[in-house]
């Protein structure tokens, strides 16, 4: 039995009670999982060879009756559906530019058993929660197949450790040959699927997307980091072996 089969069995087990009551037609969790995969396929856009972007934020519109049942099991159901999205994206080689979020909303124009899914790409990171109205659902999940990297002066460095220090010192994890950079200038911390830029008390400061870093700031794919005369781009890419490339 494949991974997706296990995920879908998990969905059915989690919400069997919530979706099994009543005699009229009802939305089934596996139907939502199947529609999510189709939504990924339909909205995926190839922007270059080997790089296909797909949406990472999904809103499932349900009838009032189905929404009430889904709301009762919002967190477990949304977590399983997030796994469906991540696993399908991984199997198809899609790039997700932010954490996966699945939420539920009520649509009075839908009848029991009918549902719609809308999707979009959202680059915002962090641990914001997907929500069903008035009820928390699944936390955001950074796609496991994406690797955080830094592009510096034509070289790419994979962030394979929870803490990477950049600076002019030979003891820094990434050496920056720039007199405007302090010996220990910047730390990139990665935890719980999110990355942060932390200024280490540098003389000239660190800037993320043009804003000076006071303490730490979250990074998302495409974030621009400036220190001294050095420009750095933080990216989320398909993993590769090795460190600097």
PDB file of C-alpha atoms in Angstrom:
ATOM      1  CA  UNK A   1       0.000   0.000   0.000  1.00  0.00           C
ATOM      2  CA  UNK A   2       1.404   3.397  -1.025  1.00  0.00           C
ATOM      3  CA  UNK A   3       1.860   6.476   1.105  1.00  0.00           C
ATOM      4  CA  UNK A   4      -1.149   8.244  -0.368  1.00  0.00           C
ATOM      5  CA  UNK A   5      -3.313   5.206   0.373  1.00  0.00           C
ATOM      6  CA  UNK A   6      -2.209   5.411   3.999  1.00  0.00           C
ATOM      7  CA  UNK A   7      -2.998   9.129   4.099  1.00  0.00           C
ATOM      8  CA  UNK A   8      -6.464   8.595   2.691  1.00  0.00           C
ATOM      9  CA  UNK A   9      -7.150   5.779   5.147  1.00  0.00           C
ATOM     10  CA  UNK A  10      -6.126   8.230   7.857  1.00  0.00           C
ATOM     11  CA  UNK A  11      -8.589  10.790   6.553  1.00  0.00           C
ATOM     12  CA  UNK A  12     -11.433   8.288   6.597  1.00  0.00           C
ATOM     13  CA  UNK A  13     -10.570   7.117  10.105  1.00  0.00           C
ATOM     14  CA  UNK A  14     -10.318  10.654  11.496  1.00  0.00           C
ATOM     15  CA  UNK A  15     -13.637  11.888  10.182  1.00  0.00           C
ATOM     16  CA  UNK A  16     -15.687   8.701   9.765  1.00  0.00           C
ATOM     17  CA  UNK A  17     -18.141   9.751  12.457  1.00  0.00           C
ATOM     18  CA  UNK A  18     -18.483  13.342  11.330  1.00  0.00           C
ATOM     19  CA  UNK A  19     -19.187  12.437   7.706  1.00  0.00           C
ATOM     20  CA  UNK A  20     -21.306   9.331   8.203  1.00  0.00           C
ATOM     21  CA  UNK A  21     -24.400  10.750   9.897  1.00  0.00           C
ATOM     22  CA  UNK A  22     -27.617  11.479   8.066  1.00  0.00           C
ATOM     23  CA  UNK A  23     -29.355   9.925   5.078  1.00  0.00           C
ATOM     24  CA  UNK A  24     -28.840  12.578   2.390  1.00  0.00           C
ATOM     25  CA  UNK A  25     -25.831  12.944   0.126  1.00  0.00           C
ATOM     26  CA  UNK A  26     -22.700  14.112   1.916  1.00  0.00           C
ATOM     27  CA  UNK A  27     -19.221  15.141   0.876  1.00  0.00           C
ATOM     28  CA  UNK A  28     -16.704  12.376   1.539  1.00  0.00           C
ATOM     29  CA  UNK A  29     -13.134  13.175   2.680  1.00  0.00           C
ATOM     30  CA  UNK A  30     -11.576  11.085  -0.110  1.00  0.00           C
ATOM     31  CA  UNK A  31     -13.544  13.180  -2.634  1.00  0.00           C
ATOM     32  CA  UNK A  32     -11.923  16.318  -1.210  1.00  0.00           C
ATOM     33  CA  UNK A  33      -8.475  14.680  -1.369  1.00  0.00           C
ATOM     34  CA  UNK A  34      -9.022  13.704  -5.000  1.00  0.00           C
ATOM     35  CA  UNK A  35     -10.227  17.211  -5.916  1.00  0.00           C
ATOM     36  CA  UNK A  36      -7.178  18.752  -4.215  1.00  0.00           C
ATOM     37  CA  UNK A  37      -4.866  16.672  -6.388  1.00  0.00           C
ATOM     38  CA  UNK A  38      -6.756  17.701  -9.517  1.00  0.00           C
ATOM     39  CA  UNK A  39      -6.606  21.338  -8.420  1.00  0.00           C
ATOM     40  CA  UNK A  40      -2.831  21.061  -8.123  1.00  0.00           C
ATOM     41  CA  UNK A  41      -2.569  19.532 -11.595  1.00  0.00           C
ATOM     42  CA  UNK A  42      -4.890  22.074 -13.216  1.00  0.00           C
ATOM     43  CA  UNK A  43      -3.246  25.117 -11.644  1.00  0.00           C
ATOM     44  CA  UNK A  44       0.393  23.986 -12.018  1.00  0.00           C
ATOM     45  CA  UNK A  45       2.373  26.318 -14.272  1.00  0.00           C
ATOM     46  CA  UNK A  46       5.707  25.407 -15.873  1.00  0.00           C
ATOM     47  CA  UNK A  47       7.948  28.482 -15.785  1.00  0.00           C
ATOM     48  CA  UNK A  48      11.217  26.852 -16.843  1.00  0.00           C
ATOM     49  CA  UNK A  49      12.622  23.434 -17.598  1.00  0.00           C
ATOM     50  CA  UNK A  50      12.296  21.299 -14.492  1.00  0.00           C
ATOM     51  CA  UNK A  51      10.450  23.996 -12.513  1.00  0.00           C
ATOM     52  CA  UNK A  52       6.663  23.837 -12.225  1.00  0.00           C
ATOM     53  CA  UNK A  53       4.864  26.049  -9.700  1.00  0.00           C
ATOM     54  CA  UNK A  54       1.669  24.887  -8.017  1.00  0.00           C
ATOM     55  CA  UNK A  55      -0.702  26.561  -5.511  1.00  0.00           C
ATOM     56  CA  UNK A  56      -0.153  26.009  -1.788  1.00  0.00           C
ATOM     57  CA  UNK A  57      -3.269  27.588  -0.198  1.00  0.00           C
ATOM     58  CA  UNK A  58      -6.673  25.921  -0.624  1.00  0.00           C
ATOM     59  CA  UNK A  59     -10.184  26.861   0.510  1.00  0.00           C
ATOM     60  CA  UNK A  60     -12.825  24.126   0.446  1.00  0.00           C
ATOM     61  CA  UNK A  61     -16.338  25.577   0.037  1.00  0.00           C
ATOM     62  CA  UNK A  62     -18.993  23.337   1.602  1.00  0.00           C
ATOM     63  CA  UNK A  63     -22.761  23.363   2.010  1.00  0.00           C
ATOM     64  CA  UNK A  64     -24.008  24.379   5.479  1.00  0.00           C
ATOM     65  CA  UNK A  65     -24.631  20.734   6.453  1.00  0.00           C
ATOM     66  CA  UNK A  66     -21.250  19.485   5.233  1.00  0.00           C
ATOM     67  CA  UNK A  67     -19.471  22.502   6.715  1.00  0.00           C
ATOM     68  CA  UNK A  68     -20.944  21.758  10.140  1.00  0.00           C
ATOM     69  CA  UNK A  69     -19.576  18.221  10.039  1.00  0.00           C
ATOM     70  CA  UNK A  70     -16.188  19.282   8.692  1.00  0.00           C
ATOM     71  CA  UNK A  71     -15.926  21.973  11.367  1.00  0.00           C
ATOM     72  CA  UNK A  72     -16.262  19.389  14.117  1.00  0.00           C
ATOM     73  CA  UNK A  73     -13.085  17.684  12.855  1.00  0.00           C
ATOM     74  CA  UNK A  74     -11.364  20.754  11.396  1.00  0.00           C
ATOM     75  CA  UNK A  75      -7.816  20.200  12.680  1.00  0.00           C
ATOM     76  CA  UNK A  76      -7.368  16.445  12.001  1.00  0.00           C
ATOM     77  CA  UNK A  77      -9.081  16.635   8.613  1.00  0.00           C
ATOM     78  CA  UNK A  78      -7.114  19.691   7.461  1.00  0.00           C
ATOM     79  CA  UNK A  79      -3.828  18.142   8.603  1.00  0.00           C
ATOM     80  CA  UNK A  80      -4.493  14.997   6.572  1.00  0.00           C
ATOM     81  CA  UNK A  81      -5.477  17.078   3.540  1.00  0.00           C
ATOM     82  CA  UNK A  82      -2.267  19.110   3.858  1.00  0.00           C
ATOM     83  CA  UNK A  83      -0.393  15.804   3.656  1.00  0.00           C
ATOM     84  CA  UNK A  84      -2.322  14.892   0.506  1.00  0.00           C
ATOM     85  CA  UNK A  85      -1.214  18.151  -1.149  1.00  0.00           C
ATOM     86  CA  UNK A  86       2.426  17.828  -0.072  1.00  0.00           C
ATOM     87  CA  UNK A  87       2.694  14.195  -1.136  1.00  0.00           C
ATOM     88  CA  UNK A  88       1.110  14.829  -4.535  1.00  0.00           C
ATOM     89  CA  UNK A  89       3.334  17.855  -5.146  1.00  0.00           C
ATOM     90  CA  UNK A  90       6.371  15.749  -4.271  1.00  0.00           C
ATOM     91  CA  UNK A  91       5.322  12.898  -6.560  1.00  0.00           C
ATOM     92  CA  UNK A  92       4.777  15.284  -9.496  1.00  0.00           C
ATOM     93  CA  UNK A  93       7.871  17.410  -8.865  1.00  0.00           C
ATOM     94  CA  UNK A  94       5.856  20.592  -8.284  1.00  0.00           C
ATOM     95  CA  UNK A  95       7.413  23.571  -6.503  1.00  0.00           C
ATOM     96  CA  UNK A  96       5.369  25.066  -3.641  1.00  0.00           C
ATOM     97  CA  UNK A  97       6.473  28.592  -2.755  1.00  0.00           C
ATOM     98  CA  UNK A  98       5.084  28.612   0.775  1.00  0.00           C
ATOM     99  CA  UNK A  99       3.579  26.461   3.524  1.00  0.00           C
ATOM    100  CA  UNK A 100       0.543  24.375   2.599  1.00  0.00           C
ATOM    101  CA  UNK A 101      -2.731  25.552   4.132  1.00  0.00           C
ATOM    102  CA  UNK A 102      -6.180  23.994   3.807  1.00  0.00           C
ATOM    103  CA  UNK A 103      -9.290  25.681   5.194  1.00  0.00           C
ATOM    104  CA  UNK A 104     -13.054  25.172   5.075  1.00  0.00           C
ATOM    105  CA  UNK A 105     -15.744  27.763   4.437  1.00  0.00           C
ATOM    106  CA  UNK A 106     -19.515  27.690   4.280  1.00  0.00           C
ATOM    107  CA  UNK A 107     -21.387  28.451   1.046  1.00  0.00           C
ATOM    108  CA  UNK A 108     -25.160  28.646   1.358  1.00  0.00           C
ATOM    109  CA  UNK A 109     -25.522  28.297  -2.426  1.00  0.00           C
ATOM    110  CA  UNK A 110     -24.202  24.725  -2.308  1.00  0.00           C
ATOM    111  CA  UNK A 111     -26.394  21.749  -1.514  1.00  0.00           C
ATOM    112  CA  UNK A 112     -25.321  18.807   0.619  1.00  0.00           C
ATOM    113  CA  UNK A 113     -22.819  16.625  -1.214  1.00  0.00           C
ATOM    114  CA  UNK A 114     -21.559  19.422  -3.493  1.00  0.00           C
ATOM    115  CA  UNK A 115     -18.375  21.377  -2.881  1.00  0.00           C
ATOM    116  CA  UNK A 116     -15.867  23.646  -4.626  1.00  0.00           C
ATOM    117  CA  UNK A 117     -12.164  24.253  -4.089  1.00  0.00           C
ATOM    118  CA  UNK A 118     -10.338  27.502  -4.810  1.00  0.00           C
ATOM    119  CA  UNK A 119      -6.572  27.832  -4.624  1.00  0.00           C
ATOM    120  CA  UNK A 120      -3.787  30.365  -4.800  1.00  0.00           C
ATOM    121  CA  UNK A 121      -0.060  30.769  -4.307  1.00  0.00           C
ATOM    122  CA  UNK A 122       0.990  32.514  -1.101  1.00  0.00           C
ATOM    123  CA  UNK A 123       4.695  33.084  -0.402  1.00  0.00           C
ATOM    124  CA  UNK A 124       4.203  34.145   3.200  1.00  0.00           C
ATOM    125  CA  UNK A 125       5.964  31.861   5.669  1.00  0.00           C
ATOM    126  CA  UNK A 126       5.699  31.425   9.406  1.00  0.00           C
ATOM    127  CA  UNK A 127       3.375  29.211  11.395  1.00  0.00           C
ATOM    128  CA  UNK A 128       0.033  30.876  10.698  1.00  0.00           C
ATOM    129  CA  UNK A 129      -2.889  28.477  10.975  1.00  0.00           C
ATOM    130  CA  UNK A 130      -5.286  27.404   8.284  1.00  0.00           C
ATOM    131  CA  UNK A 131      -8.739  28.080   9.656  1.00  0.00           C
ATOM    132  CA  UNK A 132     -12.308  27.038   9.359  1.00  0.00           C
ATOM    133  CA  UNK A 133     -14.386  30.029  10.538  1.00  0.00           C
ATOM    134  CA  UNK A 134     -14.369  30.219  14.352  1.00  0.00           C
ATOM    135  CA  UNK A 135     -12.469  26.947  14.530  1.00  0.00           C
ATOM    136  CA  UNK A 136      -8.701  26.357  14.056  1.00  0.00           C
ATOM    137  CA  UNK A 137      -7.678  23.837  11.455  1.00  0.00           C
ATOM    138  CA  UNK A 138      -4.196  22.742  10.390  1.00  0.00           C
ATOM    139  CA  UNK A 139      -0.960  24.622  11.018  1.00  0.00           C
ATOM    140  CA  UNK A 140       1.012  25.679   7.962  1.00  0.00           C
ATOM    141  CA  UNK A 141       3.485  23.099   6.756  1.00  0.00           C
ATOM    142  CA  UNK A 142       6.611  23.886   4.788  1.00  0.00           C
ATOM    143  CA  UNK A 143       6.818  21.366   1.928  1.00  0.00           C
ATOM    144  CA  UNK A 144       9.357  18.792   3.061  1.00  0.00           C
ATOM    145  CA  UNK A 145      10.911  18.427  -0.400  1.00  0.00           C
ATOM    146  CA  UNK A 146      12.046  22.076  -0.608  1.00  0.00           C
ATOM    147  CA  UNK A 147      15.569  22.993   0.499  1.00  0.00           C
ATOM    148  CA  UNK A 148      16.411  26.498   1.787  1.00  0.00           C
ATOM    149  CA  UNK A 149      19.480  27.917   0.028  1.00  0.00           C
ATOM    150  CA  UNK A 150      21.402  31.183  -0.257  1.00  0.00           C
ATOM    151  CA  UNK A 151      22.559  32.577  -3.595  1.00  0.00           C
ATOM    152  CA  UNK A 152      25.709  34.689  -3.021  1.00  0.00           C
ATOM    153  CA  UNK A 153      27.892  36.093  -5.839  1.00  0.00           C
ATOM    154  CA  UNK A 154      26.971  33.348  -8.261  1.00  0.00           C
ATOM    155  CA  UNK A 155      27.357  30.525  -5.737  1.00  0.00           C
ATOM    156  CA  UNK A 156      24.605  28.573  -4.036  1.00  0.00           C
ATOM    157  CA  UNK A 157      24.848  27.399  -0.427  1.00  0.00           C
ATOM    158  CA  UNK A 158      22.427  24.834   0.989  1.00  0.00           C
ATOM    159  CA  UNK A 159      21.263  25.517   4.545  1.00  0.00           C
ATOM    160  CA  UNK A 160      21.667  21.979   5.845  1.00  0.00           C
ATOM    161  CA  UNK A 161      22.050  22.891   9.530  1.00  0.00           C
ATOM    162  CA  UNK A 162      19.679  24.577  12.012  1.00  0.00           C
ATOM    163  CA  UNK A 163      22.154  27.465  12.360  1.00  0.00           C
ATOM    164  CA  UNK A 164      24.424  28.933   9.665  1.00  0.00           C
ATOM    165  CA  UNK A 165      26.658  31.933  10.476  1.00  0.00           C
ATOM    166  CA  UNK A 166      27.826  34.332   7.770  1.00  0.00           C
ATOM    167  CA  UNK A 167      30.682  36.764   8.276  1.00  0.00           C
ATOM    168  CA  UNK A 168      34.228  37.869   7.491  1.00  0.00           C
ATOM    169  CA  UNK A 169      35.804  35.496  10.032  1.00  0.00           C
ATOM    170  CA  UNK A 170      37.389  32.292   8.757  1.00  0.00           C
ATOM    171  CA  UNK A 171      35.402  30.555  11.487  1.00  0.00           C
ATOM    172  CA  UNK A 172      32.069  31.548   9.929  1.00  0.00           C
ATOM    173  CA  UNK A 173      30.108  28.797   8.192  1.00  0.00           C
ATOM    174  CA  UNK A 174      29.932  30.954   5.056  1.00  0.00           C
ATOM    175  CA  UNK A 175      32.868  33.312   4.574  1.00  0.00           C
ATOM    176  CA  UNK A 176      31.960  36.731   3.150  1.00  0.00           C
ATOM    177  CA  UNK A 177      34.961  38.648   1.752  1.00  0.00           C
ATOM    178  CA  UNK A 178      33.568  42.146   2.276  1.00  0.00           C
ATOM    179  CA  UNK A 179      35.104  44.835   4.505  1.00  0.00           C
ATOM    180  CA  UNK A 180      31.597  46.135   5.237  1.00  0.00           C
ATOM    181  CA  UNK A 181      30.697  42.820   6.848  1.00  0.00           C
ATOM    182  CA  UNK A 182      31.438  42.029  10.497  1.00  0.00           C
ATOM    183  CA  UNK A 183      33.388  38.933  11.506  1.00  0.00           C
ATOM    184  CA  UNK A 184      30.184  37.280  12.750  1.00  0.00           C
ATOM    185  CA  UNK A 185      27.555  39.295  10.981  1.00  0.00           C
ATOM    186  CA  UNK A 186      24.432  37.227  10.314  1.00  0.00           C
ATOM    187  CA  UNK A 187      22.901  33.930  11.373  1.00  0.00           C
ATOM    188  CA  UNK A 188      20.283  32.017   9.374  1.00  0.00           C
ATOM    189  CA  UNK A 189      18.214  29.840  11.677  1.00  0.00           C
ATOM    190  CA  UNK A 190      15.920  27.122  10.356  1.00  0.00           C
ATOM    191  CA  UNK A 191      13.407  25.571  12.713  1.00  0.00           C
ATOM    192  CA  UNK A 192       9.977  23.987  12.372  1.00  0.00           C
ATOM    193  CA  UNK A 193      10.152  24.377   8.591  1.00  0.00           C
ATOM    194  CA  UNK A 194      10.760  28.153   8.665  1.00  0.00           C
ATOM    195  CA  UNK A 195      13.955  30.185   8.252  1.00  0.00           C
ATOM    196  CA  UNK A 196      14.910  33.447   9.971  1.00  0.00           C
ATOM    197  CA  UNK A 197      17.638  36.053   9.485  1.00  0.00           C
ATOM    198  CA  UNK A 198      19.230  37.049  12.810  1.00  0.00           C
ATOM    199  CA  UNK A 199      21.629  40.012  12.956  1.00  0.00           C
ATOM    200  CA  UNK A 200      24.500  39.214  15.346  1.00  0.00           C
ATOM    201  CA  UNK A 201      25.145  42.794  16.448  1.00  0.00           C
ATOM    202  CA  UNK A 202      26.917  43.727  13.222  1.00  0.00           C
ATOM    203  CA  UNK A 203      28.472  47.162  12.800  1.00  0.00           C
ATOM    204  CA  UNK A 204      26.723  48.096   9.559  1.00  0.00           C
ATOM    205  CA  UNK A 205      23.516  46.155  10.031  1.00  0.00           C
ATOM    206  CA  UNK A 206      21.597  43.598   7.979  1.00  0.00           C
ATOM    207  CA  UNK A 207      18.700  44.414   5.654  1.00  0.00           C
ATOM    208  CA  UNK A 208      15.960  42.063   4.459  1.00  0.00           C
ATOM    209  CA  UNK A 209      13.903  43.371   1.528  1.00  0.00           C
ATOM    210  CA  UNK A 210      15.245  46.843   2.271  1.00  0.00           C
ATOM    211  CA  UNK A 211      14.254  46.848   5.961  1.00  0.00           C
ATOM    212  CA  UNK A 212      16.900  46.783   8.689  1.00  0.00           C
ATOM    213  CA  UNK A 213      16.797  43.666  10.844  1.00  0.00           C
ATOM    214  CA  UNK A 214      16.267  44.360  14.530  1.00  0.00           C
ATOM    215  CA  UNK A 215      16.618  40.984  16.199  1.00  0.00           C
ATOM    216  CA  UNK A 216      15.250  38.489  13.674  1.00  0.00           C
ATOM    217  CA  UNK A 217      12.951  38.453  10.652  1.00  0.00           C
ATOM    218  CA  UNK A 218      11.281  35.579   8.797  1.00  0.00           C
ATOM    219  CA  UNK A 219      12.469  34.659   5.305  1.00  0.00           C
ATOM    220  CA  UNK A 220      10.353  33.535   2.364  1.00  0.00           C
ATOM    221  CA  UNK A 221      11.358  32.326  -1.088  1.00  0.00           C
ATOM    222  CA  UNK A 222      12.964  35.238  -2.975  1.00  0.00           C
ATOM    223  CA  UNK A 223      13.794  37.328   0.113  1.00  0.00           C
ATOM    224  CA  UNK A 224      16.680  39.744  -0.538  1.00  0.00           C
ATOM    225  CA  UNK A 225      19.355  40.106   2.166  1.00  0.00           C
ATOM    226  CA  UNK A 226      21.952  42.896   2.175  1.00  0.00           C
ATOM    227  CA  UNK A 227      25.060  43.099   4.361  1.00  0.00           C
ATOM    228  CA  UNK A 228      27.843  45.526   3.522  1.00  0.00           C
ATOM    229  CA  UNK A 229      28.156  45.485  -0.279  1.00  0.00           C
ATOM    230  CA  UNK A 230      27.037  41.858  -0.458  1.00  0.00           C
ATOM    231  CA  UNK A 231      23.634  40.928  -1.861  1.00  0.00           C
ATOM    232  CA  UNK A 232      22.106  37.563  -0.969  1.00  0.00           C
ATOM    233  CA  UNK A 233      18.933  35.878  -2.194  1.00  0.00           C
ATOM    234  CA  UNK A 234      17.154  33.332  -0.005  1.00  0.00           C
ATOM    235  CA  UNK A 235      15.414  30.642  -2.054  1.00  0.00           C
ATOM    236  CA  UNK A 236      13.454  27.419  -1.584  1.00  0.00           C
ATOM    237  CA  UNK A 237      14.478  24.855  -4.191  1.00  0.00           C
ATOM    238  CA  UNK A 238      14.390  21.134  -4.870  1.00  0.00           C
ATOM    239  CA  UNK A 239      17.144  19.589  -2.701  1.00  0.00           C
ATOM    240  CA  UNK A 240      20.585  18.859  -4.085  1.00  0.00           C
ATOM    241  CA  UNK A 241      23.516  17.085  -2.548  1.00  0.00           C
ATOM    242  CA  UNK A 242      26.354  19.067  -1.056  1.00  0.00           C
ATOM    243  CA  UNK A 243      26.749  22.579   0.309  1.00  0.00           C
ATOM    244  CA  UNK A 244      28.181  25.446  -1.743  1.00  0.00           C
ATOM    245  CA  UNK A 245      27.760  24.856  -5.466  1.00  0.00           C
TER     246      UNK A 245
END
